[in-house]
Amino acid sequence: MFKRILIVALVLLAALVFSGCVKPYTIITPLEQPIAKPSMVSVGGITDQLPLDMAEGKKPTLEDISKFRSVLEKHLEQSEVFLLGASDSAGPAYEVRGSILEYKRGSGFMRFMFGAWAGGAKVVTHLELVERRGNQIVFSGDFTGNVTSWAESGAAMYDRVAKEFAKQIKKQSEKLEPKEKS
């Protein structure tokens, strides 16, 4: 009996260790051309693609989506690849669009009392960087944000998604830039 409990405990421990090794993103459309720095960008619509039978009280609020858009703008601008706003009368060269695919609000109190499994917050989004001139998707991916600590608000999951999205665009763009000869 003790042996079985020990084996189950070890399997659960291994699952915990390896679950932390999963990337918080999946790139669907990689960049094919570097983005000229700095390019103008705007954050467009973030839509709800959650299951139709999901209760309204369990979906993100308009305030949640507004916070998400704000942190997307912040991290895109901090990436040093983009500037927010319009470069000319035609508007910004790029637009970020997205959808929320999975959402769990979580509870800070439950995380405090019982740990992440009881009150963890999670969001899975699909984000696209669209070149507005041709309405062409130049980069896209699915990004996941989690909050497992009682000391963080659930909104931290949006910050993680936005930061990873901006980081991946910058990383891919820099890989594609021509190397300078010494």
PDB file of N, CA and C in Angstrom, residues 32-112:
ATOM      1  N   GLU A  32       8.093  36.515 -41.520  1.00  0.00           N
ATOM      2  CA  GLU A  32       8.919  36.172 -42.671  1.00  0.00           C
ATOM      3  C   GLU A  32       9.846  37.315 -43.058  1.00  0.00           C
ATOM      4  N   GLN A  33       9.509  38.527 -42.638  1.00  0.00           N
ATOM      5  CA  GLN A  33      10.314  39.720 -42.905  1.00  0.00           C
ATOM      6  C   GLN A  33      10.502  40.472 -41.597  1.00  0.00           C
ATOM      7  N   PRO A  34      11.674  41.083 -41.390  1.00  0.00           N
ATOM      8  CA  PRO A  34      11.842  41.876 -40.159  1.00  0.00           C
ATOM      9  C   PRO A  34      10.931  43.103 -40.192  1.00  0.00           C
ATOM     10  N   ILE A  35      10.590  43.574 -39.032  1.00  0.00           N
ATOM     11  CA  ILE A  35       9.762  44.769 -38.911  1.00  0.00           C
ATOM     12  C   ILE A  35      10.694  45.959 -38.768  1.00  0.00           C
ATOM     13  N   ALA A  36      10.498  46.955 -39.625  1.00  0.00           N
ATOM     14  CA  ALA A  36      11.321  48.164 -39.567  1.00  0.00           C
ATOM     15  C   ALA A  36      11.064  48.852 -38.227  1.00  0.00           C
ATOM     16  N   LYS A  37      12.140  49.227 -37.547  1.00  0.00           N
ATOM     17  CA  LYS A  37      12.012  49.869 -36.233  1.00  0.00           C
ATOM     18  C   LYS A  37      12.131  51.371 -36.376  1.00  0.00           C
ATOM     19  N   PRO A  38      11.349  52.125 -35.705  1.00  0.00           N
ATOM     20  CA  PRO A  38      10.111  51.737 -35.056  1.00  0.00           C
ATOM     21  C   PRO A  38       8.942  51.859 -36.046  1.00  0.00           C
ATOM     22  N   SER A  39       8.056  50.921 -36.036  1.00  0.00           N
ATOM     23  CA  SER A  39       6.857  50.947 -36.863  1.00  0.00           C
ATOM     24  C   SER A  39       5.673  51.345 -35.989  1.00  0.00           C
ATOM     25  N   MET A  40       4.718  51.982 -36.599  1.00  0.00           N
ATOM     26  CA  MET A  40       3.530  52.400 -35.872  1.00  0.00           C
ATOM     27  C   MET A  40       2.560  51.224 -35.772  1.00  0.00           C
ATOM     28  N   VAL A  41       1.943  51.083 -34.607  1.00  0.00           N
ATOM     29  CA  VAL A  41       1.014  49.984 -34.355  1.00  0.00           C
ATOM     30  C   VAL A  41      -0.170  50.491 -33.545  1.00  0.00           C
ATOM     31  N   SER A  42      -1.300  49.859 -33.744  1.00  0.00           N
ATOM     32  CA  SER A  42      -2.461  50.117 -32.897  1.00  0.00           C
ATOM     33  C   SER A  42      -2.996  48.765 -32.426  1.00  0.00           C
ATOM     34  N   VAL A  43      -3.708  48.795 -31.326  1.00  0.00           N
ATOM     35  CA  VAL A  43      -4.329  47.572 -30.830  1.00  0.00           C
ATOM     36  C   VAL A  43      -5.805  47.659 -31.164  1.00  0.00           C
ATOM     37  N   GLY A  44      -6.240  46.733 -32.008  1.00  0.00           N
ATOM     38  CA  GLY A  44      -7.631  46.706 -32.446  1.00  0.00           C
ATOM     39  C   GLY A  44      -8.497  45.877 -31.520  1.00  0.00           C
ATOM     40  N   GLY A  45      -9.464  45.240 -32.098  1.00  0.00           N
ATOM     41  CA  GLY A  45     -10.440  44.491 -31.316  1.00  0.00           C
ATOM     42  C   GLY A  45      -9.901  43.215 -30.708  1.00  0.00           C
ATOM     43  N   ILE A  46     -10.359  42.939 -29.501  1.00  0.00           N
ATOM     44  CA  ILE A  46     -10.120  41.668 -28.816  1.00  0.00           C
ATOM     45  C   ILE A  46     -11.508  41.064 -28.639  1.00  0.00           C
ATOM     46  N   THR A  47     -11.758  39.966 -29.323  1.00  0.00           N
ATOM     47  CA  THR A  47     -13.093  39.387 -29.308  1.00  0.00           C
ATOM     48  C   THR A  47     -13.189  38.195 -28.370  1.00  0.00           C
ATOM     49  N   ASP A  48     -14.397  37.851 -28.045  1.00  0.00           N
ATOM     50  CA  ASP A  48     -14.711  36.721 -27.177  1.00  0.00           C
ATOM     51  C   ASP A  48     -15.030  35.515 -28.058  1.00  0.00           C
ATOM     52  N   GLN A  49     -14.167  34.511 -28.019  1.00  0.00           N
ATOM     53  CA  GLN A  49     -14.397  33.273 -28.768  1.00  0.00           C
ATOM     54  C   GLN A  49     -14.613  32.112 -27.796  1.00  0.00           C
ATOM     55  N   LEU A  50     -15.160  32.441 -26.642  1.00  0.00           N
ATOM     56  CA  LEU A  50     -15.413  31.439 -25.610  1.00  0.00           C
ATOM     57  C   LEU A  50     -16.653  30.624 -25.981  1.00  0.00           C
ATOM     58  N   PRO A  51     -16.814  29.454 -25.379  1.00  0.00           N
ATOM     59  CA  PRO A  51     -17.989  28.632 -25.689  1.00  0.00           C
ATOM     60  C   PRO A  51     -19.295  29.403 -25.470  1.00  0.00           C
ATOM     61  N   LEU A  52     -20.245  29.192 -26.347  1.00  0.00           N
ATOM     62  CA  LEU A  52     -21.519  29.900 -26.274  1.00  0.00           C
ATOM     63  C   LEU A  52     -22.286  29.600 -24.993  1.00  0.00           C
ATOM     64  N   ASP A  53     -22.103  28.398 -24.448  1.00  0.00           N
ATOM     65  CA  ASP A  53     -22.843  28.032 -23.245  1.00  0.00           C
ATOM     66  C   ASP A  53     -22.154  28.483 -21.952  1.00  0.00           C
ATOM     67  N   MET A  54     -21.063  29.223 -22.064  1.00  0.00           N
ATOM     68  CA  MET A  54     -20.366  29.719 -20.871  1.00  0.00           C
ATOM     69  C   MET A  54     -21.178  30.859 -20.255  1.00  0.00           C
ATOM     70  N   ALA A  55     -21.399  30.794 -18.963  1.00  0.00           N
ATOM     71  CA  ALA A  55     -22.179  31.816 -18.267  1.00  0.00           C
ATOM     72  C   ALA A  55     -21.507  33.184 -18.389  1.00  0.00           C
ATOM     73  N   GLU A  56     -22.317  34.220 -18.557  1.00  0.00           N
ATOM     74  CA  GLU A  56     -21.794  35.584 -18.706  1.00  0.00           C
ATOM     75  C   GLU A  56     -20.916  35.986 -17.520  1.00  0.00           C
ATOM     76  N   GLY A  57     -21.266  35.554 -16.325  1.00  0.00           N
ATOM     77  CA  GLY A  57     -20.496  35.894 -15.136  1.00  0.00           C
ATOM     78  C   GLY A  57     -19.121  35.254 -15.092  1.00  0.00           C
ATOM     79  N   LYS A  58     -18.892  34.258 -15.939  1.00  0.00           N
ATOM     80  CA  LYS A  58     -17.597  33.578 -15.980  1.00  0.00           C
ATOM     81  C   LYS A  58     -16.721  34.087 -17.118  1.00  0.00           C
ATOM     82  N   LYS A  59     -17.250  34.995 -17.927  1.00  0.00           N
ATOM     83  CA  LYS A  59     -16.507  35.552 -19.054  1.00  0.00           C
ATOM     84  C   LYS A  59     -15.775  36.817 -18.619  1.00  0.00           C
ATOM     85  N   PRO A  60     -14.739  37.211 -19.360  1.00  0.00           N
ATOM     86  CA  PRO A  60     -14.058  38.464 -19.020  1.00  0.00           C
ATOM     87  C   PRO A  60     -14.998  39.649 -19.241  1.00  0.00           C
ATOM     88  N   THR A  61     -14.878  40.642 -18.394  1.00  0.00           N
ATOM     89  CA  THR A  61     -15.705  41.844 -18.516  1.00  0.00           C
ATOM     90  C   THR A  61     -15.088  42.790 -19.546  1.00  0.00           C
ATOM     91  N   LEU A  62     -15.822  43.810 -19.905  1.00  0.00           N
ATOM     92  CA  LEU A  62     -15.285  44.838 -20.804  1.00  0.00           C
ATOM     93  C   LEU A  62     -14.081  45.523 -20.162  1.00  0.00           C
ATOM     94  N   GLU A  63     -14.122  45.662 -18.841  1.00  0.00           N
ATOM     95  CA  GLU A  63     -12.986  46.242 -18.113  1.00  0.00           C
ATOM     96  C   GLU A  63     -11.753  45.342 -18.226  1.00  0.00           C
ATOM     97  N   ASP A  64     -11.947  44.023 -18.135  1.00  0.00           N
ATOM     98  CA  ASP A  64     -10.837  43.077 -18.294  1.00  0.00           C
ATOM     99  C   ASP A  64     -10.210  43.229 -19.682  1.00  0.00           C
ATOM    100  N   ILE A  65     -11.039  43.292 -20.703  1.00  0.00           N
ATOM    101  CA  ILE A  65     -10.540  43.408 -22.078  1.00  0.00           C
ATOM    102  C   ILE A  65      -9.838  44.746 -22.280  1.00  0.00           C
ATOM    103  N   SER A  66     -10.357  45.799 -21.664  1.00  0.00           N
ATOM    104  CA  SER A  66      -9.704  47.109 -21.739  1.00  0.00           C
ATOM    105  C   SER A  66      -8.321  47.067 -21.076  1.00  0.00           C
ATOM    106  N   LYS A  67      -8.210  46.392 -19.932  1.00  0.00           N
ATOM    107  CA  LYS A  67      -6.903  46.232 -19.262  1.00  0.00           C
ATOM    108  C   LYS A  67      -5.939  45.467 -20.166  1.00  0.00           C
ATOM    109  N   PHE A  68      -6.451  44.420 -20.792  1.00  0.00           N
ATOM    110  CA  PHE A  68      -5.628  43.604 -21.683  1.00  0.00           C
ATOM    111  C   PHE A  68      -5.108  44.454 -22.838  1.00  0.00           C
ATOM    112  N   ARG A  69      -5.967  45.249 -23.437  1.00  0.00           N
ATOM    113  CA  ARG A  69      -5.531  46.130 -24.535  1.00  0.00           C
ATOM    114  C   ARG A  69      -4.461  47.109 -24.055  1.00  0.00           C
ATOM    115  N   SER A  70      -4.630  47.648 -22.851  1.00  0.00           N
ATOM    116  CA  SER A  70      -3.652  48.596 -22.299  1.00  0.00           C
ATOM    117  C   SER A  70      -2.290  47.950 -22.089  1.00  0.00           C
ATOM    118  N   VAL A  71      -2.271  46.739 -21.547  1.00  0.00           N
ATOM    119  CA  VAL A  71      -0.972  46.092 -21.323  1.00  0.00           C
ATOM    120  C   VAL A  71      -0.351  45.654 -22.648  1.00  0.00           C
ATOM    121  N   LEU A  72      -1.173  45.311 -23.644  1.00  0.00           N
ATOM    122  CA  LEU A  72      -0.631  45.023 -24.978  1.00  0.00           C
ATOM    123  C   LEU A  72       0.066  46.260 -25.532  1.00  0.00           C
ATOM    124  N   GLU A  73      -0.586  47.414 -25.436  1.00  0.00           N
ATOM    125  CA  GLU A  73       0.016  48.666 -25.908  1.00  0.00           C
ATOM    126  C   GLU A  73       1.323  48.954 -25.186  1.00  0.00           C
ATOM    127  N   LYS A  74       1.315  48.781 -23.865  1.00  0.00           N
ATOM    128  CA  LYS A  74       2.514  49.051 -23.056  1.00  0.00           C
ATOM    129  C   LYS A  74       3.679  48.168 -23.489  1.00  0.00           C
ATOM    130  N   HIS A  75       3.449  46.872 -23.605  1.00  0.00           N
ATOM    131  CA  HIS A  75       4.549  45.952 -23.935  1.00  0.00           C
ATOM    132  C   HIS A  75       4.997  46.079 -25.388  1.00  0.00           C
ATOM    133  N   LEU A  76       4.093  46.391 -26.292  1.00  0.00           N
ATOM    134  CA  LEU A  76       4.499  46.610 -27.684  1.00  0.00           C
ATOM    135  C   LEU A  76       5.404  47.824 -27.779  1.00  0.00           C
ATOM    136  N   GLU A  77       5.052  48.878 -27.070  1.00  0.00           N
ATOM    137  CA  GLU A  77       5.880  50.091 -27.098  1.00  0.00           C
ATOM    138  C   GLU A  77       7.220  49.855 -26.390  1.00  0.00           C
ATOM    139  N   GLN A  78       7.223  49.108 -25.300  1.00  0.00           N
ATOM    140  CA  GLN A  78       8.465  48.820 -24.575  1.00  0.00           C
ATOM    141  C   GLN A  78       9.397  47.906 -25.359  1.00  0.00           C
ATOM    142  N   SER A  79       8.865  47.195 -26.341  1.00  0.00           N
ATOM    143  CA  SER A  79       9.684  46.270 -27.131  1.00  0.00           C
ATOM    144  C   SER A  79      10.683  46.996 -28.021  1.00  0.00           C
ATOM    145  N   GLU A  80      10.504  48.286 -28.200  1.00  0.00           N
ATOM    146  CA  GLU A  80      11.353  49.130 -29.047  1.00  0.00           C
ATOM    147  C   GLU A  80      11.218  48.791 -30.527  1.00  0.00           C
ATOM    148  N   VAL A  81      10.227  47.982 -30.867  1.00  0.00           N
ATOM    149  CA  VAL A  81       9.945  47.668 -32.262  1.00  0.00           C
ATOM    150  C   VAL A  81       8.833  48.594 -32.750  1.00  0.00           C
ATOM    151  N   PHE A  82       7.921  48.948 -31.858  1.00  0.00           N
ATOM    152  CA  PHE A  82       6.729  49.689 -32.242  1.00  0.00           C
ATOM    153  C   PHE A  82       6.585  51.000 -31.492  1.00  0.00           C
ATOM    154  N   LEU A  83       5.888  51.914 -32.138  1.00  0.00           N
ATOM    155  CA  LEU A  83       5.372  53.123 -31.515  1.00  0.00           C
ATOM    156  C   LEU A  83       3.864  53.058 -31.653  1.00  0.00           C
ATOM    157  N   LEU A  84       3.159  53.593 -30.678  1.00  0.00           N
ATOM    158  CA  LEU A  84       1.697  53.588 -30.748  1.00  0.00           C
ATOM    159  C   LEU A  84       1.211  54.806 -31.515  1.00  0.00           C
ATOM    160  N   GLY A  85       0.130  54.619 -32.241  1.00  0.00           N
ATOM    161  CA  GLY A  85      -0.488  55.741 -32.914  1.00  0.00           C
ATOM    162  C   GLY A  85      -0.374  55.670 -34.410  1.00  0.00           C
ATOM    163  N   ALA A  86      -0.592  56.823 -35.043  1.00  0.00           N
ATOM    164  CA  ALA A  86      -0.613  56.892 -36.507  1.00  0.00           C
ATOM    165  C   ALA A  86       0.634  57.569 -37.040  1.00  0.00           C
ATOM    166  N   SER A  87       1.231  56.986 -38.080  1.00  0.00           N
ATOM    167  CA  SER A  87       2.435  57.561 -38.678  1.00  0.00           C
ATOM    168  C   SER A  87       2.085  58.627 -39.707  1.00  0.00           C
ATOM    169  N   ASP A  88       0.905  58.515 -40.288  1.00  0.00           N
ATOM    170  CA  ASP A  88       0.433  59.505 -41.251  1.00  0.00           C
ATOM    171  C   ASP A  88      -1.082  59.432 -41.289  1.00  0.00           C
ATOM    172  N   SER A  89      -1.685  60.123 -42.244  1.00  0.00           N
ATOM    173  CA  SER A  89      -3.140  60.148 -42.300  1.00  0.00           C
ATOM    174  C   SER A  89      -3.741  58.771 -42.595  1.00  0.00           C
ATOM    175  N   ALA A  90      -2.935  57.862 -43.134  1.00  0.00           N
ATOM    176  CA  ALA A  90      -3.431  56.517 -43.437  1.00  0.00           C
ATOM    177  C   ALA A  90      -3.523  55.656 -42.178  1.00  0.00           C
ATOM    178  N   GLY A  91      -2.927  56.073 -41.091  1.00  0.00           N
ATOM    179  CA  GLY A  91      -2.967  55.304 -39.851  1.00  0.00           C
ATOM    180  C   GLY A  91      -1.713  54.473 -39.664  1.00  0.00           C
ATOM    181  N   PRO A  92      -1.677  53.691 -38.585  1.00  0.00           N
ATOM    182  CA  PRO A  92      -0.499  52.875 -38.300  1.00  0.00           C
ATOM    183  C   PRO A  92      -0.306  51.783 -39.344  1.00  0.00           C
ATOM    184  N   ALA A  93       0.949  51.352 -39.498  1.00  0.00           N
ATOM    185  CA  ALA A  93       1.279  50.308 -40.473  1.00  0.00           C
ATOM    186  C   ALA A  93       0.774  48.940 -40.018  1.00  0.00           C
ATOM    187  N   TYR A  94       0.693  48.718 -38.699  1.00  0.00           N
ATOM    188  CA  TYR A  94       0.304  47.415 -38.163  1.00  0.00           C
ATOM    189  C   TYR A  94      -0.830  47.574 -37.155  1.00  0.00           C
ATOM    190  N   GLU A  95      -1.573  46.484 -37.020  1.00  0.00           N
ATOM    191  CA  GLU A  95      -2.629  46.432 -36.016  1.00  0.00           C
ATOM    192  C   GLU A  95      -2.577  45.064 -35.349  1.00  0.00           C
ATOM    193  N   VAL A  96      -2.770  45.048 -34.042  1.00  0.00           N
ATOM    194  CA  VAL A  96      -2.863  43.798 -33.299  1.00  0.00           C
ATOM    195  C   VAL A  96      -4.346  43.508 -33.091  1.00  0.00           C
ATOM    196  N   ARG A  97      -4.722  42.288 -33.455  1.00  0.00           N
ATOM    197  CA  ARG A  97      -6.095  41.824 -33.255  1.00  0.00           C
ATOM    198  C   ARG A  97      -6.031  40.533 -32.467  1.00  0.00           C
ATOM    199  N   GLY A  98      -7.085  40.236 -31.766  1.00  0.00           N
ATOM    200  CA  GLY A  98      -7.037  39.001 -31.002  1.00  0.00           C
ATOM    201  C   GLY A  98      -8.387  38.489 -30.587  1.00  0.00           C
ATOM    202  N   SER A  99      -8.337  37.319 -29.984  1.00  0.00           N
ATOM    203  CA  SER A  99      -9.546  36.706 -29.446  1.00  0.00           C
ATOM    204  C   SER A  99      -9.179  35.901 -28.202  1.00  0.00           C
ATOM    205  N   ILE A 100     -10.121  35.842 -27.289  1.00  0.00           N
ATOM    206  CA  ILE A 100      -9.943  35.070 -26.071  1.00  0.00           C
ATOM    207  C   ILE A 100     -10.572  33.705 -26.312  1.00  0.00           C
ATOM    208  N   LEU A 101      -9.737  32.669 -26.227  1.00  0.00           N
ATOM    209  CA  LEU A 101     -10.175  31.308 -26.524  1.00  0.00           C
ATOM    210  C   LEU A 101     -10.586  30.527 -25.282  1.00  0.00           C
ATOM    211  N   GLU A 102      -9.926  30.834 -24.168  1.00  0.00           N
ATOM    212  CA  GLU A 102     -10.184  30.132 -22.912  1.00  0.00           C
ATOM    213  C   GLU A 102      -9.999  31.129 -21.786  1.00  0.00           C
ATOM    214  N   TYR A 103     -10.843  31.040 -20.767  1.00  0.00           N
ATOM    215  CA  TYR A 103     -10.778  32.019 -19.684  1.00  0.00           C
ATOM    216  C   TYR A 103     -11.264  31.398 -18.382  1.00  0.00           C
ATOM    217  N   LYS A 104     -10.495  31.632 -17.334  1.00  0.00           N
ATOM    218  CA  LYS A 104     -10.893  31.228 -15.982  1.00  0.00           C
ATOM    219  C   LYS A 104     -10.490  32.365 -15.052  1.00  0.00           C
ATOM    220  N   ARG A 105     -11.465  33.006 -14.457  1.00  0.00           N
ATOM    221  CA  ARG A 105     -11.222  34.187 -13.617  1.00  0.00           C
ATOM    222  C   ARG A 105     -10.355  33.869 -12.408  1.00  0.00           C
ATOM    223  N   GLY A 106     -10.584  32.753 -11.763  1.00  0.00           N
ATOM    224  CA  GLY A 106      -9.808  32.415 -10.572  1.00  0.00           C
ATOM    225  C   GLY A 106     -10.223  33.245  -9.373  1.00  0.00           C
ATOM    226  N   SER A 107      -9.584  32.993  -8.248  1.00  0.00           N
ATOM    227  CA  SER A 107      -9.902  33.695  -7.010  1.00  0.00           C
ATOM    228  C   SER A 107      -8.651  33.815  -6.159  1.00  0.00           C
ATOM    229  N   GLY A 108      -8.287  35.055  -5.846  1.00  0.00           N
ATOM    230  CA  GLY A 108      -7.130  35.292  -4.982  1.00  0.00           C
ATOM    231  C   GLY A 108      -7.314  34.674  -3.606  1.00  0.00           C
ATOM    232  N   PHE A 109      -8.525  34.740  -3.080  1.00  0.00           N
ATOM    233  CA  PHE A 109      -8.812  34.150  -1.771  1.00  0.00           C
ATOM    234  C   PHE A 109      -8.614  32.638  -1.814  1.00  0.00           C
ATOM    235  N   MET A 110      -9.139  31.991  -2.871  1.00  0.00           N
ATOM    236  CA  MET A 110      -8.992  30.538  -2.992  1.00  0.00           C
ATOM    237  C   MET A 110      -7.519  30.153  -3.179  1.00  0.00           C
ATOM    238  N   ARG A 111      -6.767  30.978  -3.940  1.00  0.00           N
ATOM    239  CA  ARG A 111      -5.329  30.692  -4.100  1.00  0.00           C
ATOM    240  C   ARG A 111      -4.624  30.810  -2.758  1.00  0.00           C
ATOM    241  N   PHE A 112      -5.031  31.794  -1.970  1.00  0.00           N
ATOM    242  CA  PHE A 112      -4.431  31.997  -0.654  1.00  0.00           C
ATOM    243  C   PHE A 112      -4.742  30.820   0.272  1.00  0.00           C
TER     244      PHE A 112
END
